[in-house]
Amino acid sequence: MYLRFLKVAWRNLLRNKRRTLIAGIAIGIGLASLIFTDAVIIGMSDGLVRSATSSWMGDLQIHNQNFSRSMSAELTIERPDSVLSSLASDPRVKNYTRRVVAQGMLSSAADMSMVALYGIDPSRERSVSMLDEAMVEGSYVGGESHLVIGVDLADQLDVELGDRVVVTISMAGTGDLYQEMLRVGGLYRFGSAEFDKTTAFVSLEKAQSMLGLSGVHEIAVDYRGAEHWRSAPEEEIAHLAESGNVVESWVELLPQLQVMFEMSDLSTLIVGVVLFGIVIFGIINTLFMSIYERMFEFGVLKAIGTRATDVAKLMLMEAAWLGLLSIVLGSVLGLGLNLLFAEIGIDYTGIETAGVTFREPIYTISTANQFIKYPIIVFFVTLIVGVYPAVHAARLKPADAMRKSL
Amino acid sequence: MQAVIKTENLHKTYDDDGVPVHAVRGVDLEIHGGEFTALVGPSGSGKTTLLNMMAGLDTPSKGQAFLEDKSIGRMSGRELSDFRRDKIGFIFQAYNLIPVLTTAENVEYVMLLQGVSAEERRKRVEEMLEDVGLEDYIDTLPSKLSGGQQQRVAIARAMAAKPSLVMADEPTANLDSETSGELLDMMRELNRSTGMTFLFSTHDEIVMERATRVVILRDGRIAEDERKA
C-alpha cells in the first residue's frame, strides 16, 4: 500500500507542475545558496590562509623558545643543523628558509621609523614567501649594502631608489648599538599597510654580520596541507623542533584568523536559518495550496474509508517528493555555481581582512559534505514542515471537506 | 428481514450565525437488505444531512444510527474509517474519482485499503469493469472519460469492495436522461443479481421510477414511505 501511496503522492505533486516546479526551484535556490555560501567560505578561508602564509609568514615557523617573548638578538635557534636535517627528511615539508630578525631603526634626512629588519636567504626565500613577487621597483634582496623596504615606508622616510638610509640595531650579546648606512635598492608592496611600513630586508649574511652572530632566529616552512588546519596541529609538527626551540603553525601565529573562521561559521548558520525560514514558508504554502485545492477530494478519500493517518502519510509523501525534487534541483544548481566560481573566482585581491591581504581571487571549494549534509537537512526540514499540513489534512471532517457531500 | 441500516429519532440542528437550523427532525428509518431505496425531497428537506449521518460522515445532534445493529455514534475515528471502508460504498454526484489514478486503480483503491490480495484485487477489478462495460478503459485516467463513464467507474469502485450498502448522492444529477436510465438499470440489475442494498438521495424521476421503495422527506421529517410491489 505504501508503494501505491508513494505513486499517488508523486502524481499529485505533478498535477500542478508549474506550482511544484516553482516551489522546487525556490527550495532548491535556498539549498544552492547554502552550498555556495559554504563553498565560498571554505574557499575564502583557504585563500586567506594561503595569502597569509605564502606571502611572507610560511605555514610554520621555528624559533628559539624564548625568542618570541624578548626578541633578543642572541636567542638564535638551538642545534640548527639538526633542525634543518629534520626538515629535509620530512616529506610534508615542501620548502623552508632561514631568517635573522632584528628590531631596529631606519633614519633618513627627512624622518625615522622603527622597523623589523629581516636578513633573508634570497634564493630559498623565493620558495617560501612571495617577497620577490611583491617587488614593485628596484631589485630583490642581494648585495652587501642593498636594502629593500616597503613603498609606504619609503614615502614616510621620503626616500627613493638609490637613496641612503642609516640602520641602527642592537648587537647580539653586548647590546651595543651598531649603525650602518645602506642604500635603498628595492621597494615592495604586500598590500598590508602595517607590514609594508615596518619591515625591511637585507641579505642573511649582511644581517648576521651587523648583529655579530652566526645563527638564525627563524625558520619559515612551507608545509603540505597546512591550509586545512583549523586548530593548532601541535603533535603533528612537534618533531620539527629540537629541544630549546618551539615550532608554531599559522593557527597560533595568526589567532585573528581563527576568530574570523568562527565568525564565518556563524555567518553560514545565520544564512542557513534565514534561508530555511524562507524555505519553510514556501513548503507550507505549497502544501496548503494543494490541500485547499483538493479539499473535496480529501473529503472523498476519507468518506470511502481512508484513515486519517493514511491521509497524513499521503501528504507527508508529497512533502518528501517535493523535498527530493528540490534537493536534486538545488544540488545541481549549487554544483554549477561552485564549479563556475572555482574556475573564474571572486576577485578579492588587494582587500585586507583580519590583517591579511588577499593575494588571489576566492575560488569556491566543493566538499562532499555540502552535497550530503545540506540536502539531508533540507529533506528532513521539508518532511518536518510537512507534518503541519499533513495533520491539518488528516483532521478534516469528510462532511466539512466535501461541503456539499452526501 | 434484518435492517442493514437503522436510525432512531435522528436529529440534526445547525447553528447558522446564532440561528438554529433544524435540518433533520426525529427520523426513524430502517433500510433492509436488498432494498433499492430512493430518499426523495426538495432542496433543504434534509436528505443529504440524513445520509451523512447514516454514513458516519456527520454526527447527529440527537438520536442514533445503527449499521448492522452497531451504533455508528459510538465508533472512534479509526473505527468509522474502517466501517465506511468495509460496509459502505459511495457514489457521488460529481463522480469524485481520484484524478491521478487510472480506472482500474480507482476501482482497486478501497480493496487496497482493505488489504485484499493483489490477485483478488485484479480479479475483482476485471469483473467489475466488465459489469459496468468499461473493460477497455482499464488504464484510462478519469479526465479522459465522459461523465457517464466516470460514474460507471464510481459504481464499480463502490461495489468492488463488497459493501453491505451502497449510498448514492444524486448520482444522475450531472448526466443526461439516457445515460441516467442506463446507469440506473445497471445498478438495479446489480442489486438484483448480488442482493446488495442501494440507498439514493435524489429528486430525479428516473431514479424514483426504478426504486423499490421511495421515502419522501419534507422539512427534515419523513412525510411518506412507499414500498412498491
XYZ file of C-alpha atoms in Angstrom:
635
model
C 0.000 0.000 0.000
C 2.912 2.349 0.745
C 4.188 1.954 -2.789
C 0.768 2.894 -4.137
C 0.628 5.901 -1.793
C 4.085 6.938 -2.983
C 2.869 6.689 -6.559
C -0.290 8.664 -5.777
C 1.748 11.293 -3.891
C 4.142 11.698 -6.835
C 1.275 12.021 -9.302
C -0.471 14.516 -7.014
C 2.688 16.605 -6.961
C 2.738 16.614 -10.739
C -0.903 17.703 -11.005
C 0.138 21.328 -10.835
C 3.529 21.095 -12.482
C 4.147 24.818 -12.581
C 3.475 25.309 -8.881
C 5.547 22.272 -7.958
C 8.400 23.465 -10.154
C 8.297 26.975 -8.679
C 8.228 25.584 -5.137
C 11.018 23.123 -6.003
C 13.134 25.867 -7.531
C 12.516 28.155 -4.537
C 13.593 25.458 -2.074
C 16.398 24.444 -4.456
C 17.690 28.018 -4.600
C 17.757 28.025 -0.807
C 19.797 24.824 -0.817
C 22.058 26.030 -3.642
C 22.693 29.272 -1.729
C 23.686 27.291 1.310
C 26.004 25.032 -0.693
C 27.514 28.037 -2.475
C 27.932 30.055 0.743
C 29.729 27.121 2.332
C 31.951 26.700 -0.735
C 32.791 30.421 -0.749
C 33.608 30.420 2.957
C 35.857 27.369 2.629
C 37.479 28.918 -0.448
C 37.866 32.240 1.355
C 39.338 30.602 4.444
C 41.818 28.592 2.403
C 42.639 31.625 0.241
C 43.101 33.774 3.306
C 45.375 31.212 4.904
C 47.318 30.826 1.651
C 47.613 34.581 1.264
C 48.793 34.918 4.853
C 51.232 32.058 4.792
C 52.559 32.200 1.260
C 53.074 35.961 1.151
C 55.557 36.066 3.991
C 54.904 34.026 7.100
C 55.096 30.426 5.887
C 52.901 27.644 7.247
C 55.156 27.050 10.223
C 57.855 28.970 11.987
C 60.589 27.609 14.235
C 62.185 29.877 16.841
C 64.222 29.638 19.965
C 61.608 29.003 22.648
C 62.399 32.338 24.349
C 62.736 34.450 21.247
C 59.084 35.496 20.823
C 58.973 36.816 24.371
C 62.083 39.010 24.370
C 63.117 39.269 20.699
C 66.727 39.323 21.947
C 69.186 39.041 19.095
C 71.263 36.373 20.812
C 68.327 33.955 21.107
C 69.002 32.036 17.919
C 67.619 28.602 17.067
C 69.239 25.794 19.077
C 71.027 22.998 17.190
C 70.158 24.455 13.768
C 71.875 21.638 11.835
C 69.682 19.029 13.486
C 66.538 21.130 12.873
C 67.457 21.566 9.197
C 68.079 17.842 8.907
C 64.598 17.084 10.347
C 63.042 19.478 7.867
C 64.926 17.953 4.940
C 63.754 14.444 5.835
C 60.052 15.250 6.380
C 58.110 14.514 3.172
C 55.395 17.020 4.122
C 57.915 19.845 4.193
C 57.879 21.406 0.747
C 60.413 24.206 1.370
C 61.964 26.146 4.184
C 64.127 29.217 4.598
C 66.259 30.709 7.362
C 65.888 34.260 8.627
C 67.535 36.670 11.022
C 65.242 39.185 12.742
C 66.365 42.363 14.407
C 64.449 45.289 15.857
C 65.989 48.494 14.637
C 65.528 51.980 13.342
C 65.759 53.428 9.840
C 66.693 57.085 9.539
C 66.671 59.298 6.531
C 67.255 63.007 6.187
C 63.531 63.557 6.471
C 62.304 61.094 9.120
C 62.941 57.945 11.074
C 60.950 54.780 11.721
C 61.141 51.676 13.889
C 61.379 48.554 11.757
C 61.797 44.816 11.911
C 64.921 44.194 9.871
C 64.969 40.734 8.319
C 68.029 39.030 6.972
C 66.957 36.504 4.362
C 68.447 33.879 2.084
C 67.277 35.329 -1.268
C 67.180 32.108 -3.235
C 65.446 29.937 -0.569
C 63.125 32.782 0.361
C 61.603 32.683 -3.137
C 60.365 29.135 -2.496
C 58.583 30.019 0.753
C 57.435 33.637 0.552
C 56.321 35.992 -2.197
C 58.672 38.881 -1.430
C 60.211 38.590 -4.894
C 56.747 38.845 -6.474
C 55.857 41.815 -4.259
C 58.772 43.872 -5.644
C 57.428 46.953 -7.441
C 60.642 48.877 -8.030
C 64.363 48.191 -7.984
C 65.772 44.760 -7.361
C 65.233 41.887 -4.972
C 67.419 41.323 -1.918
C 71.127 40.744 -2.655
C 74.414 42.529 -2.333
C 76.394 43.966 0.555
C 74.571 47.247 1.255
C 71.319 46.556 -0.588
C 68.203 47.350 1.458
C 64.632 46.522 0.446
C 61.796 48.477 2.107
C 58.075 48.905 1.570
C 56.734 51.653 -0.676
C 54.800 53.119 2.240
C 57.936 53.262 4.391
C 59.851 54.902 1.534
C 57.125 57.563 1.367
C 57.325 58.140 5.083
C 61.119 58.434 5.053
C 60.891 60.438 1.808
C 63.489 58.264 0.092
C 63.702 56.785 -3.383
C 65.703 54.026 -5.022
C 69.387 54.696 -4.614
C 68.977 56.962 -1.589
C 70.876 56.125 1.548
C 69.365 55.437 4.951
C 71.016 54.723 8.291
C 70.170 51.432 10.004
C 70.579 51.288 13.770
C 70.349 47.953 15.588
C 71.400 46.491 18.884
C 74.126 43.839 18.538
C 73.803 40.351 19.894
C 75.446 39.581 23.213
C 76.869 43.018 24.058
C 73.741 45.049 23.215
C 75.986 47.696 21.693
C 74.379 49.870 19.089
C 75.500 49.271 15.556
C 74.923 51.713 12.758
C 75.465 51.325 9.059
C 74.462 53.300 6.007
C 72.646 51.183 3.401
C 71.295 52.094 0.011
C 67.616 51.595 -0.876
C 67.874 49.015 -3.641
C 64.299 47.805 -3.917
C 60.725 48.694 -2.974
C 57.995 46.139 -2.314
C 54.269 46.271 -1.643
C 52.442 43.357 0.034
C 49.302 45.425 0.486
C 49.226 45.206 4.278
C 49.833 48.767 5.458
C 51.228 47.707 8.823
C 53.694 45.200 7.370
C 54.773 47.416 4.488
C 55.584 50.314 6.831
C 57.505 48.363 9.437
C 59.518 45.677 7.646
C 62.836 45.945 5.842
C 65.061 43.287 4.270
C 68.774 42.696 3.771
C 70.668 39.541 2.913
C 71.101 36.899 5.606
C 74.871 37.299 5.683
C 74.574 41.064 5.993
C 72.153 40.836 8.927
C 74.333 38.244 10.657
C 77.431 40.418 10.276
C 75.585 43.534 11.526
C 74.336 41.659 14.586
C 77.561 39.783 15.124
C 76.103 36.299 15.180
C 76.307 33.145 13.081
C 72.915 31.539 13.781
C 69.391 32.399 12.691
C 66.260 33.434 14.613
C 63.579 31.985 12.444
C 62.980 29.171 10.005
C 59.832 29.571 7.911
C 58.428 26.340 6.488
C 56.098 25.641 3.582
C 54.118 22.554 4.745
C 51.755 20.374 2.738
C 48.041 20.531 3.688
C 48.517 23.371 6.158
C 45.692 25.438 4.669
C 43.169 22.923 6.026
C 44.274 23.278 9.639
C 41.603 24.854 11.804
C 43.229 24.089 15.147
C 46.855 24.052 16.205
C 48.456 20.822 14.872
C 50.811 20.576 17.846
C 51.504 16.833 17.773
C 51.739 16.707 14.006
C 54.599 19.180 13.836
C 56.273 18.824 17.246
C 59.055 16.619 15.808
C 60.371 19.553 13.775
C 61.560 21.456 16.846
C 64.668 20.386 18.741
C 64.837 20.859 22.478
C 65.089 24.565 23.258
C 63.132 25.558 20.197
C 59.438 25.977 19.515
C 57.502 25.272 16.326
C 54.293 27.203 15.744
C 51.754 26.842 12.970
C 49.915 29.696 11.313
C 46.959 28.858 13.557
C 48.931 30.101 16.564
C 50.767 32.836 14.695
C 47.552 34.345 13.282
C 44.946 33.904 16.027
C 42.735 36.547 14.401
C 42.102 34.157 11.505
C 40.718 31.579 13.910
C 38.263 34.158 15.242
C 37.312 35.071 11.679
C 36.671 31.442 10.768
C 34.436 31.045 13.797
C 32.535 34.143 12.682
C 32.285 32.664 9.187
C 30.733 29.508 10.644
C 28.259 31.725 12.483
C 27.527 33.575 9.218
C 26.800 30.262 7.484
C 24.481 29.341 10.337
C 22.643 32.678 10.085
C 22.380 32.365 6.292
C 21.103 28.820 6.789
C 18.473 29.849 9.336
C 17.238 32.722 7.133
C 17.140 30.553 4.006
C 15.423 27.697 5.788
C 12.910 30.181 7.208
C 12.012 31.196 3.658
C 12.019 27.583 2.528
C 9.739 26.536 5.397
C 7.096 29.094 4.464
C 7.428 28.062 0.811
C 6.742 24.434 1.671
C 3.837 25.215 3.991
C 2.304 27.489 1.354
C 2.697 24.893 -1.410
C 1.225 22.063 0.635
C -1.666 24.124 1.969
C -2.491 25.389 -1.507
C -2.538 21.769 -2.553
C -4.848 20.859 0.345
C -7.289 23.709 -0.287
C -7.452 22.891 -3.977
C -8.236 19.271 -3.158
C -10.462 19.782 -0.153
C -13.376 17.889 -1.697
C -11.039 15.115 -2.768
C -9.758 14.696 0.799
C -13.367 14.516 1.907
C -13.992 11.766 -0.645
C -10.838 9.897 0.355
C -11.931 9.906 3.985
C -15.551 9.097 3.110
C -14.567 5.955 1.218
C -12.540 4.681 4.144
C -9.070 6.215 4.077
C -7.915 6.535 7.661
C -6.758 9.909 8.968
C -3.242 8.507 9.445
C -3.163 7.393 5.814
C -4.249 10.853 4.642
C -1.412 12.319 6.743
C 1.040 9.788 5.272
C -0.080 10.746 1.771
C 0.584 14.432 2.463
C 3.943 13.622 4.052
C 4.877 11.582 1.000
C 4.022 14.568 -1.179
C 6.271 16.692 1.048
C 9.005 14.050 0.724
C 8.762 14.057 -3.079
C 8.842 17.848 -3.077
C 11.914 17.680 -0.841
C 13.630 15.169 -3.132
C 12.824 17.195 -6.228
C 14.117 20.329 -4.511
C 17.372 18.796 -3.377
C 18.067 17.486 -6.880
C 17.438 20.966 -8.337
C 19.341 22.676 -5.511
C 22.311 20.318 -5.649
C 22.637 20.686 -9.423
C 22.378 24.478 -9.151
C 24.799 24.570 -6.209
C 27.289 22.345 -8.018
C 27.030 24.527 -11.128
C 27.722 27.687 -9.118
C 30.585 26.043 -7.256
C 32.198 24.798 -10.475
C 31.763 28.173 -12.175
C 33.322 30.165 -9.349
C 36.008 27.536 -8.791
C 37.065 28.424 -12.339
C 36.578 32.198 -12.520
C 36.916 33.050 -8.820
C 35.560 36.063 -6.944
C 38.045 38.918 -7.142
C 39.022 39.976 -3.617
C 42.685 40.629 -4.408
C 44.163 43.553 -2.515
C 41.387 43.563 0.110
C 42.627 43.269 3.686
C 40.738 41.057 6.094
C 41.793 40.251 9.662
C 45.223 41.755 8.950
C 45.733 39.576 5.873
C 45.573 40.856 2.321
C 44.037 38.581 -0.294
C 46.674 37.911 -2.913
C 44.430 35.773 -5.106
C 40.697 35.597 -6.007
C 38.445 33.478 -3.812
C 37.889 30.146 -5.546
C 34.915 28.134 -4.322
C 35.760 24.732 -2.886
C 33.206 21.920 -3.145
C 33.120 19.246 -0.490
C 31.143 16.024 -0.281
C 29.639 17.368 2.923
C 27.886 20.176 1.052
C 26.090 17.641 -1.114
C 25.274 15.228 1.702
C 24.700 17.252 4.865
C 22.739 20.169 3.435
C 20.448 18.116 1.150
C 19.691 15.757 4.047
C 18.859 18.750 6.253
C 16.626 20.227 3.522
C 14.878 16.870 3.059
C 14.152 16.430 6.746
C 13.164 20.073 7.183
C 10.701 19.568 4.303
C 9.327 16.455 5.994
C 9.074 18.107 9.407
C 7.414 21.177 7.923
C 5.069 18.856 6.009
C 3.746 17.487 9.310
C 1.644 20.613 9.918
C -0.347 20.488 6.635
C -0.469 16.680 6.898
C -2.103 16.848 10.312
C -4.462 19.527 9.010
C -5.499 17.287 6.104
C -5.860 14.279 8.398
C -8.180 16.151 10.744
C -10.553 17.306 8.020
C -14.070 16.053 8.646
C -15.377 14.380 5.500
C -18.710 16.215 5.574
C -17.000 19.593 6.082
C -14.349 18.874 3.476
C -16.872 17.943 0.844
C -19.130 20.917 1.711
C -21.776 19.509 -0.500
C -21.289 15.919 0.464
C -23.667 13.006 0.531
C -35.869 -9.036 7.137
C -32.923 -7.624 9.131
C -32.244 -3.892 8.800
C -28.907 -3.099 7.185
C -29.107 0.437 8.483
C -31.456 1.961 11.003
C -31.987 5.367 12.552
C -33.729 6.137 15.818
C -35.127 9.603 16.447
C -32.293 11.183 14.456
C -31.968 14.967 14.744
C -29.511 17.445 13.311
C -29.530 21.117 14.201
C -27.036 23.532 12.663
C -26.039 26.844 14.080
C -26.336 29.488 11.375
C -24.866 32.649 12.903
C -26.692 32.048 16.147
C -29.909 30.936 14.458
C -30.627 27.206 14.932
C -31.471 25.418 11.683
C -33.269 22.093 12.136
C -32.150 20.037 9.138
C -33.397 16.656 10.386
C -36.152 16.321 12.991
C -36.610 12.911 14.552
C -36.197 10.469 11.659
C -36.853 6.773 12.315
C -35.890 4.766 9.268
C -34.915 1.176 8.549
C -33.299 0.110 5.296
C -33.462 -3.627 4.757
C -31.090 -5.892 2.888
C -31.613 -5.967 -0.877
C -33.734 -2.800 -0.986
C -33.324 -0.266 -3.774
C -34.467 2.845 -1.902
C -34.839 6.431 -3.093
C -34.743 9.154 -0.479
C -36.644 11.941 -2.144
C -37.303 15.526 -1.246
C -36.841 19.103 -2.347
C -33.637 21.026 -1.682
C -33.281 21.725 2.031
C -35.528 18.810 3.006
C -32.642 17.202 4.927
C -31.899 14.177 2.734
C -28.179 14.923 2.351
C -27.795 15.581 6.079
C -29.644 12.362 6.845
C -27.404 10.356 4.516
C -24.286 11.985 6.016
C -25.314 10.883 9.486
C -26.253 7.386 8.335
C -22.809 7.048 6.753
C -20.973 8.369 9.807
C -19.755 11.409 7.884
C -21.603 13.753 10.211
C -22.640 13.463 13.839
C -26.313 13.727 14.892
C -27.417 16.322 17.432
C -29.698 13.732 18.927
C -30.662 10.099 18.270
C -28.620 7.277 16.851
C -27.811 5.488 13.607
C -27.007 1.781 13.505
C -25.335 -0.228 10.803
C -25.988 -3.929 11.205
C -27.038 -3.183 14.785
C -23.791 -1.410 15.591
C -24.118 2.177 16.818
C -22.226 4.486 14.467
C -22.063 7.264 17.082
C -20.028 5.122 19.470
C -17.260 4.407 16.992
C -13.819 6.036 17.187
C -12.438 7.919 14.163
C -10.434 4.888 13.101
C -13.406 2.522 13.534
C -15.562 4.895 11.496
C -12.989 4.919 8.659
C -12.812 1.141 8.688
C -16.619 0.920 8.888
C -17.061 3.111 5.819
C -14.276 1.263 4.001
C -15.784 -2.188 4.656
C -19.537 -1.576 4.892
C -20.454 1.349 2.655
C -19.837 2.055 -0.996
C -20.213 5.679 -2.011
C -21.335 7.130 -5.325
C -21.158 10.907 -5.536
C -22.980 13.388 -7.724
C -19.742 14.680 -9.285
C -18.288 11.134 -9.574
C -15.279 12.154 -7.453
C -12.804 9.660 -8.693
C -9.192 10.137 -7.658
C -7.926 12.090 -10.663
C -4.357 10.758 -10.552
C -5.430 7.121 -10.547
C -6.447 5.154 -13.617
C -9.838 3.471 -13.944
C -8.515 0.175 -12.580
C -6.575 1.892 -9.772
C -9.684 3.828 -8.710
C -11.750 0.650 -8.565
C -8.940 -1.112 -6.719
C -8.355 1.692 -4.166
C -10.791 0.645 -1.420
C -9.749 -3.007 -1.758
C -6.152 -1.839 -1.300
C -7.172 -0.140 1.949
C -8.951 -3.356 2.977
C -5.791 -5.366 2.449
C -7.260 -7.591 -0.280
C -4.539 -9.600 -2.035
C -3.191 -8.323 -5.358
C -4.527 -11.322 -7.234
C -8.018 -10.992 -5.777
C -7.994 -7.246 -6.464
C -7.049 -7.771 -10.092
C -9.791 -10.386 -10.492
C -12.482 -8.216 -8.909
C -11.406 -5.115 -10.868
C -11.726 -7.043 -14.133
C -15.129 -8.395 -13.137
C -16.493 -5.033 -12.022
C -15.226 -3.164 -15.076
C -16.775 -5.843 -17.269
C -20.070 -5.481 -15.359
C -20.113 -1.717 -15.950
C -18.883 -2.099 -19.540
C -15.518 -0.382 -19.122
C -13.165 -3.311 -19.646
C -11.457 -1.399 -22.474
C -10.657 1.605 -20.251
C -8.568 -0.077 -17.553
C -5.577 2.264 -17.838
C -7.501 5.431 -18.674
C -7.367 8.431 -16.345
C -10.740 9.903 -15.229
C -10.096 13.125 -17.161
C -10.205 11.104 -20.402
C -13.623 9.592 -19.637
C -17.096 11.042 -20.232
C -19.375 11.868 -17.276
C -21.344 8.652 -17.737
C -18.154 6.587 -17.941
C -16.789 8.223 -14.785
C -19.991 7.441 -12.936
C -19.707 3.823 -14.092
C -16.205 3.711 -12.595
C -17.604 5.221 -9.387
C -20.249 2.458 -9.290
C -17.564 -0.175 -9.848
C -15.438 1.383 -7.087
C -18.394 1.432 -4.695
C -19.270 -2.208 -5.343
C -15.831 -3.787 -5.750
C -15.184 -3.728 -2.019
C -18.389 -5.769 -1.460
C -20.074 -3.359 0.989
C -23.346 -4.024 2.836
C -24.811 -0.809 1.489
C -24.226 1.475 -1.478
C -25.121 5.117 -0.821
C -25.523 7.374 -3.815
C -25.927 11.123 -3.630
C -27.797 12.470 -6.654
C -25.896 10.038 -8.902
C -27.721 11.145 -12.040
C -27.723 14.899 -11.429
C -24.904 15.571 -13.896
C -25.967 13.061 -16.538
C -28.394 13.168 -19.460
C -31.585 11.138 -19.112
C -30.463 8.352 -21.460
C -27.218 7.784 -19.599
C -29.065 8.088 -16.273
C -31.531 5.418 -17.343
C -28.750 3.080 -18.455
C -26.832 3.505 -15.196
C -29.927 3.044 -13.053
C -30.845 -0.112 -14.960
C -27.330 -1.355 -14.459
C -27.439 -0.664 -10.710
C -30.874 -2.251 -10.426
C -29.522 -5.317 -12.192
C -26.535 -5.460 -9.818
C -28.968 -5.041 -6.932
C -30.989 -7.995 -8.209
C -28.028 -10.217 -9.015
C -25.909 -9.555 -5.908
C -28.595 -8.650 -3.389
C -26.616 -5.545 -2.464
C -28.619 -2.747 -0.791
C -28.833 0.656 -2.500
C -29.871 3.958 -0.947
C -30.198 7.020 -3.160
C -30.782 10.641 -2.387
C -32.447 12.132 -5.439
C -35.187 14.163 -6.971
C -34.783 12.507 -10.356
C -37.918 10.795 -11.687
C -35.732 8.168 -13.401
C -34.435 7.013 -10.029
C -37.848 7.061 -8.408
C -39.329 5.005 -11.238
C -36.834 2.211 -10.642
C -36.786 2.336 -6.835
C -38.467 -0.452 -4.912
C -39.091 1.924 -2.050
C -39.491 5.702 -2.054
C -39.063 7.673 1.174
C -40.186 11.291 0.896
C -38.607 13.810 3.246
C -40.167 17.167 3.947
C -38.751 19.756 6.392
C -36.475 17.172 7.966
C -39.251 14.661 8.621
C -40.405 11.556 6.774
C -43.605 12.580 5.010
C -44.237 9.355 3.069
C -42.694 5.897 2.914
C -43.962 3.874 -0.049
C -42.911 0.319 -0.915
C -43.590 -0.790 -4.464
C -44.761 -4.213 -5.279
